[in-house]
Amino acid sequence: MNMRRATIRDVAETAGVGVATVSRVLSGGSASPETRERVLTVAAQLDYRPSALGRNLRQRRSGGIGLLLPDITDTFYGRVADGVLACARSAGEPVIVGTTGDDPEREAELIGMLMEQGVDRLVAIPSGDGESWAPTLRAGLTTVFAHRTSAGCGDIPAVLADDRAGVRTAVDYLTGLGHRRIAYLGGPGQAQRLAVFREAMGPLVDEELIVVARGSRDSAYAAAAGLFQHRPDLTAVLAGGNLLGEAAVLAARELDLRLPRDMSLIMFDDVPWAELCSPSLTVIAQPAQDIGYRAAELVLRGGGRRPRGVLLPTELIVRGSCAARGTSRSPR
């Protein structure tokens, strides 16, 4: 039995058109209604794409999953993407990846592009205040958020790590070590973490020790360096992500601050380099790959009843970057 998979050339020959025409039709480009119908019918008959996509072709949709991430080079976001890709692969669905740079305008452009291409499912780590997502809600695009939510988008289910438990565990650990002047170094999309930090600190919260950077490495470094120079009396820092933790480590080295003698540090995200630092970093670990996989599962299951969101646990991994306040150094 010949099990050879159909090619685009097979579709073109059977439909009586050129390869370029088939490619244009399948990517959502222009073609006459008769040609489009013939190409889509032949592609579905020959099962040119995976079966799930073949069903979408008959429905005049290109199918597949759109995936929007702030930065594909970030290890955490890369692991989220890996989870989405693993789930999509098991379902025979293609994935189109776009990076937003945490820029709402860029995000809106990418959403529009994906909708024009006929993508009918979307997994996203959102940025902005929610305005970008209005077109997807109006168009009925099946959407699931991963890692964080967006203001005004309560109708969109999300797969999240338990930020509340993670921040509280970190603050409890640091205060248990005797720290009282604890700073928070945050970034885009961390409103909930910041709110929980203020709540967990209670009367100890100092607004001057809360700094929020933009999404770039340069901004994160400038925020960390400015914080350390402006408030040399701080004794501990909670960094809201691995980019911010990296900035804190680099700024501390530049300013001759030693971990944990001069300053204790806890970072969200257990990325590989955290254990390779000297000292290795105490972290709040989030199940990044599982977040991506579960988000893809939800978006593939969606369509009828709106799926419920998922909350996954975090874990405090204690390493060498924190010390008891009384033993780390003399008071500044």
XYZ file of C-alpha atoms in Angstrom:
332
model
C 0.000 0.000 0.000
C 1.317 3.425 -0.942
C 1.266 5.595 2.195
C 3.010 8.587 0.601
C 1.671 11.857 1.959
C 0.061 14.159 -0.601
C 2.142 17.160 -1.645
C 1.171 20.624 -2.804
C 2.039 19.519 -6.342
C -0.487 16.665 -6.066
C -3.154 19.171 -5.060
C -2.229 21.481 -7.960
C -2.323 18.687 -10.554
C -5.618 17.265 -9.315
C -7.253 20.699 -9.160
C -5.853 21.693 -12.566
C -4.082 24.816 -11.295
C -0.517 25.888 -10.615
C 1.415 25.314 -7.400
C 1.505 29.060 -6.763
C -2.290 29.206 -6.950
C -2.632 26.415 -4.388
C -0.179 28.155 -2.083
C -2.054 31.452 -2.430
C -5.432 29.879 -1.691
C -4.220 27.921 1.320
C -2.544 31.003 2.834
C -5.728 33.071 2.474
C -4.658 35.022 -0.612
C -6.814 36.172 -3.521
C -8.405 33.747 -5.992
C -11.717 33.425 -7.818
C -14.507 31.745 -5.822
C -14.533 28.764 -8.209
C -10.762 28.231 -7.975
C -10.758 28.617 -4.204
C -13.579 26.074 -3.840
C -11.830 23.582 -6.133
C -8.450 23.877 -4.372
C -9.928 23.596 -0.888
C -12.031 20.597 -1.871
C -9.074 18.763 -3.443
C -6.786 19.592 -0.502
C -9.352 18.161 1.902
C -9.911 15.054 -0.264
C -6.180 14.339 -0.506
C -5.686 15.133 3.192
C -2.875 17.465 2.153
C -2.691 18.887 5.673
C -3.159 17.066 9.011
C -6.725 15.858 9.465
C -7.622 18.586 11.951
C -6.545 21.214 9.453
C -8.329 19.389 6.643
C -11.594 19.802 8.495
C -10.901 23.509 8.853
C -10.170 23.856 5.142
C -13.632 22.576 4.318
C -14.942 25.276 6.634
C -12.933 27.932 4.769
C -10.552 28.381 7.722
C -6.798 27.903 7.588
C -6.915 26.392 11.085
C -3.907 26.042 13.294
C -2.984 27.872 16.486
C -1.593 31.373 16.733
C 0.899 31.891 19.564
C 1.830 35.394 20.748
C 4.773 35.832 23.137
C 6.556 38.947 24.421
C 10.031 37.578 23.607
C 10.950 34.174 22.168
C 14.557 34.527 23.373
C 13.459 34.683 27.022
C 13.979 31.211 28.524
C 10.678 31.240 30.396
C 8.648 32.260 27.344
C 10.563 29.728 25.258
C 9.478 26.965 27.625
C 5.863 28.161 27.431
C 6.155 27.971 23.639
C 7.622 24.480 23.890
C 4.566 23.346 25.829
C 2.191 24.825 23.242
C 4.131 23.221 20.385
C 4.168 19.818 22.093
C 0.395 19.823 22.550
C -0.243 21.150 19.034
C 2.045 18.503 17.565
C 0.121 15.712 19.277
C -3.114 17.146 17.820
C -1.681 17.587 14.307
C -2.109 21.348 14.412
C 0.373 23.863 12.962
C 1.439 26.825 15.092
C 2.184 30.371 13.909
C 4.406 32.230 16.391
C 4.608 36.002 16.763
C 6.525 38.195 19.240
C 4.942 41.365 20.618
C 7.796 42.862 22.643
C 5.081 43.681 25.207
C 3.996 46.452 22.819
C 0.168 46.764 22.591
C 0.340 48.262 19.091
C 2.506 45.421 17.814
C 0.192 42.977 19.557
C -2.849 44.461 17.800
C -1.094 44.215 14.418
C -0.263 40.547 14.972
C -3.797 39.717 16.083
C -5.132 41.328 12.916
C -2.647 39.424 10.764
C -3.583 36.091 12.334
C -7.288 36.778 11.846
C -6.710 37.701 8.194
C -4.904 34.396 7.700
C -7.919 32.533 9.055
C -6.309 31.249 12.249
C -9.209 30.215 14.466
C -7.405 29.508 17.771
C -5.028 31.713 19.713
C -2.799 31.265 22.764
C -1.239 34.486 24.021
C 0.783 36.027 26.818
C -1.057 39.356 26.601
C 0.260 42.895 26.921
C -1.536 46.204 27.140
C -4.845 47.065 28.764
C -7.119 44.724 26.847
C -8.115 46.949 23.905
C -6.103 44.750 21.525
C -8.380 41.825 22.274
C -11.734 43.405 21.415
C -11.579 42.256 17.743
C -10.918 38.651 18.754
C -13.896 38.660 21.106
C -16.171 40.151 18.442
C -14.974 37.660 15.815
C -15.466 34.690 18.102
C -11.801 33.652 17.867
C -11.134 30.919 20.431
C -8.540 32.507 22.722
C -6.739 31.377 25.861
C -4.272 33.483 27.834
C -1.133 31.932 29.313
C 0.984 33.147 32.243
C -0.969 36.390 32.720
C -4.286 38.051 31.973
C -5.253 41.415 30.520
C -7.515 44.061 32.061
C -11.083 44.004 30.779
C -10.751 40.495 29.320
C -12.506 38.488 32.010
C -14.296 36.427 29.357
C -11.014 34.958 28.122
C -9.888 31.886 30.116
C -6.291 31.758 31.317
C -3.718 29.230 32.485
C -1.753 30.862 35.275
C 0.803 30.074 37.926
C -0.322 30.815 41.466
C 1.256 34.262 41.773
C -0.484 34.964 45.062
C 1.031 31.938 46.773
C 4.418 32.548 45.129
C 4.731 36.171 46.268
C 3.452 35.417 49.769
C 5.884 32.526 50.164
C 8.791 34.745 49.074
C 7.825 37.599 51.412
C 7.258 35.213 54.330
C 10.657 33.631 53.723
C 12.471 36.975 53.616
C 10.713 38.433 56.649
C 11.398 35.180 58.475
C 15.093 35.813 57.819
C 14.729 39.207 59.510
C 14.411 41.436 56.414
C 12.144 44.457 56.671
C 13.320 46.752 53.850
C 12.328 44.493 50.957
C 12.187 45.903 47.422
C 10.070 44.719 44.499
C 11.546 44.938 41.000
C 8.706 44.478 38.512
C 7.928 44.559 34.814
C 5.005 44.568 32.334
C 1.951 42.489 33.175
C 2.777 42.115 36.869
C -0.049 44.128 38.407
C -1.324 41.158 40.394
C 2.111 40.249 41.747
C 2.669 43.844 42.804
C -0.722 44.029 44.514
C -0.023 40.818 46.419
C 3.444 42.100 47.376
C 1.933 45.239 48.899
C -0.668 43.134 50.685
C 1.896 40.647 51.996
C 4.249 43.384 53.213
C 1.440 45.185 55.048
C 2.751 48.032 57.217
C 6.332 47.247 56.117
C 5.683 48.255 52.488
C 7.793 51.192 51.295
C 6.626 52.645 47.964
C 10.139 53.936 47.220
C 11.300 50.314 47.176
C 8.856 49.407 44.395
C 10.230 49.930 40.879
C 8.567 48.836 37.632
C 10.692 48.584 34.478
C 9.659 48.318 30.849
C 10.154 45.066 28.967
C 13.739 45.560 27.716
C 16.992 44.454 29.336
C 18.312 48.018 29.318
C 15.235 49.266 31.162
C 15.450 46.443 33.694
C 19.120 47.165 34.368
C 18.507 50.904 34.731
C 15.637 50.242 37.159
C 17.736 47.866 39.292
C 20.815 50.101 39.345
C 18.740 53.176 40.174
C 16.981 51.343 42.992
C 20.222 50.114 44.563
C 21.869 53.540 44.332
C 18.857 55.471 45.573
C 18.092 53.151 48.467
C 21.321 51.657 49.809
C 19.435 50.732 52.995
C 17.390 47.967 51.325
C 18.337 44.465 52.438
C 16.373 42.183 50.100
C 14.848 42.205 46.603
C 12.052 40.204 45.000
C 12.507 40.258 41.211
C 9.297 39.632 39.281
C 10.906 37.663 36.424
C 14.177 36.212 35.171
C 14.997 39.280 33.042
C 14.615 41.424 36.162
C 16.604 38.976 38.258
C 19.397 39.056 35.680
C 19.371 42.865 35.832
C 19.528 42.775 39.640
C 22.554 40.442 39.597
C 24.398 42.571 37.022
C 23.637 45.863 38.792
C 24.718 44.427 42.142
C 28.052 43.342 40.663
C 28.623 46.742 39.099
C 27.982 48.395 42.473
C 30.108 45.863 44.428
C 27.091 44.515 46.305
C 27.540 40.880 47.271
C 24.787 38.287 47.470
C 23.731 37.458 50.129
C 26.123 39.411 52.380
C 24.956 42.846 51.243
C 21.558 41.948 49.796
C 19.310 38.889 49.563
C 17.595 38.147 46.250
C 14.637 35.986 45.225
C 13.639 35.763 41.565
C 10.546 34.486 39.781
C 11.387 31.754 37.201
C 13.787 28.881 37.669
C 15.866 29.323 34.513
C 19.109 27.319 33.989
C 21.510 30.186 34.704
C 19.934 30.781 38.147
C 21.618 27.655 39.494
C 24.913 28.513 37.777
C 25.260 31.914 39.472
C 27.645 32.316 42.379
C 25.839 32.129 44.696
C 23.009 30.233 43.028
C 19.703 32.097 43.149
C 16.709 31.317 45.310
C 13.709 31.278 42.974
C 9.947 30.981 42.740
C 9.653 28.218 40.140
C 6.713 28.295 37.727
C 5.717 25.320 35.522
C 6.327 27.172 32.252
C 6.066 24.208 29.889
C 2.948 22.943 31.627
C 1.385 26.408 31.361
C 1.879 26.315 27.585
C 0.661 22.731 27.204
C -2.475 23.294 29.276
C -3.252 26.536 27.413
C -3.025 24.698 24.081
C -5.268 21.942 25.450
C -7.876 24.516 26.450
C -7.802 26.338 23.130
C -8.129 23.052 21.194
C -11.045 22.027 23.392
C -12.809 25.380 23.041
C -15.589 26.216 20.649
C -18.767 25.322 22.475
C -18.927 26.032 26.168
C -16.224 28.432 27.334
C -13.483 26.463 29.119
C -12.590 27.291 32.698
C -9.202 28.722 33.551
C -6.450 26.726 35.241
C -4.283 27.690 38.237
C -0.982 25.814 38.600
C 1.229 25.726 41.717
C 4.512 27.555 42.226
C 7.439 26.374 44.348
C 10.060 28.186 46.413
C 13.485 26.671 45.678
C 15.965 27.821 48.321
C 19.566 28.231 47.199
C 22.389 30.539 48.200
C 21.245 34.094 47.417
C 19.425 34.729 50.703
C 20.734 34.985 54.262
C 19.404 35.930 57.671
C 19.582 39.665 58.219
C 21.643 39.380 61.401
C 24.309 37.190 59.780
C 24.573 38.718 56.314
C 26.305 41.965 57.219
C 26.279 44.872 59.654
C 23.379 47.346 59.250
C 23.862 50.112 56.736
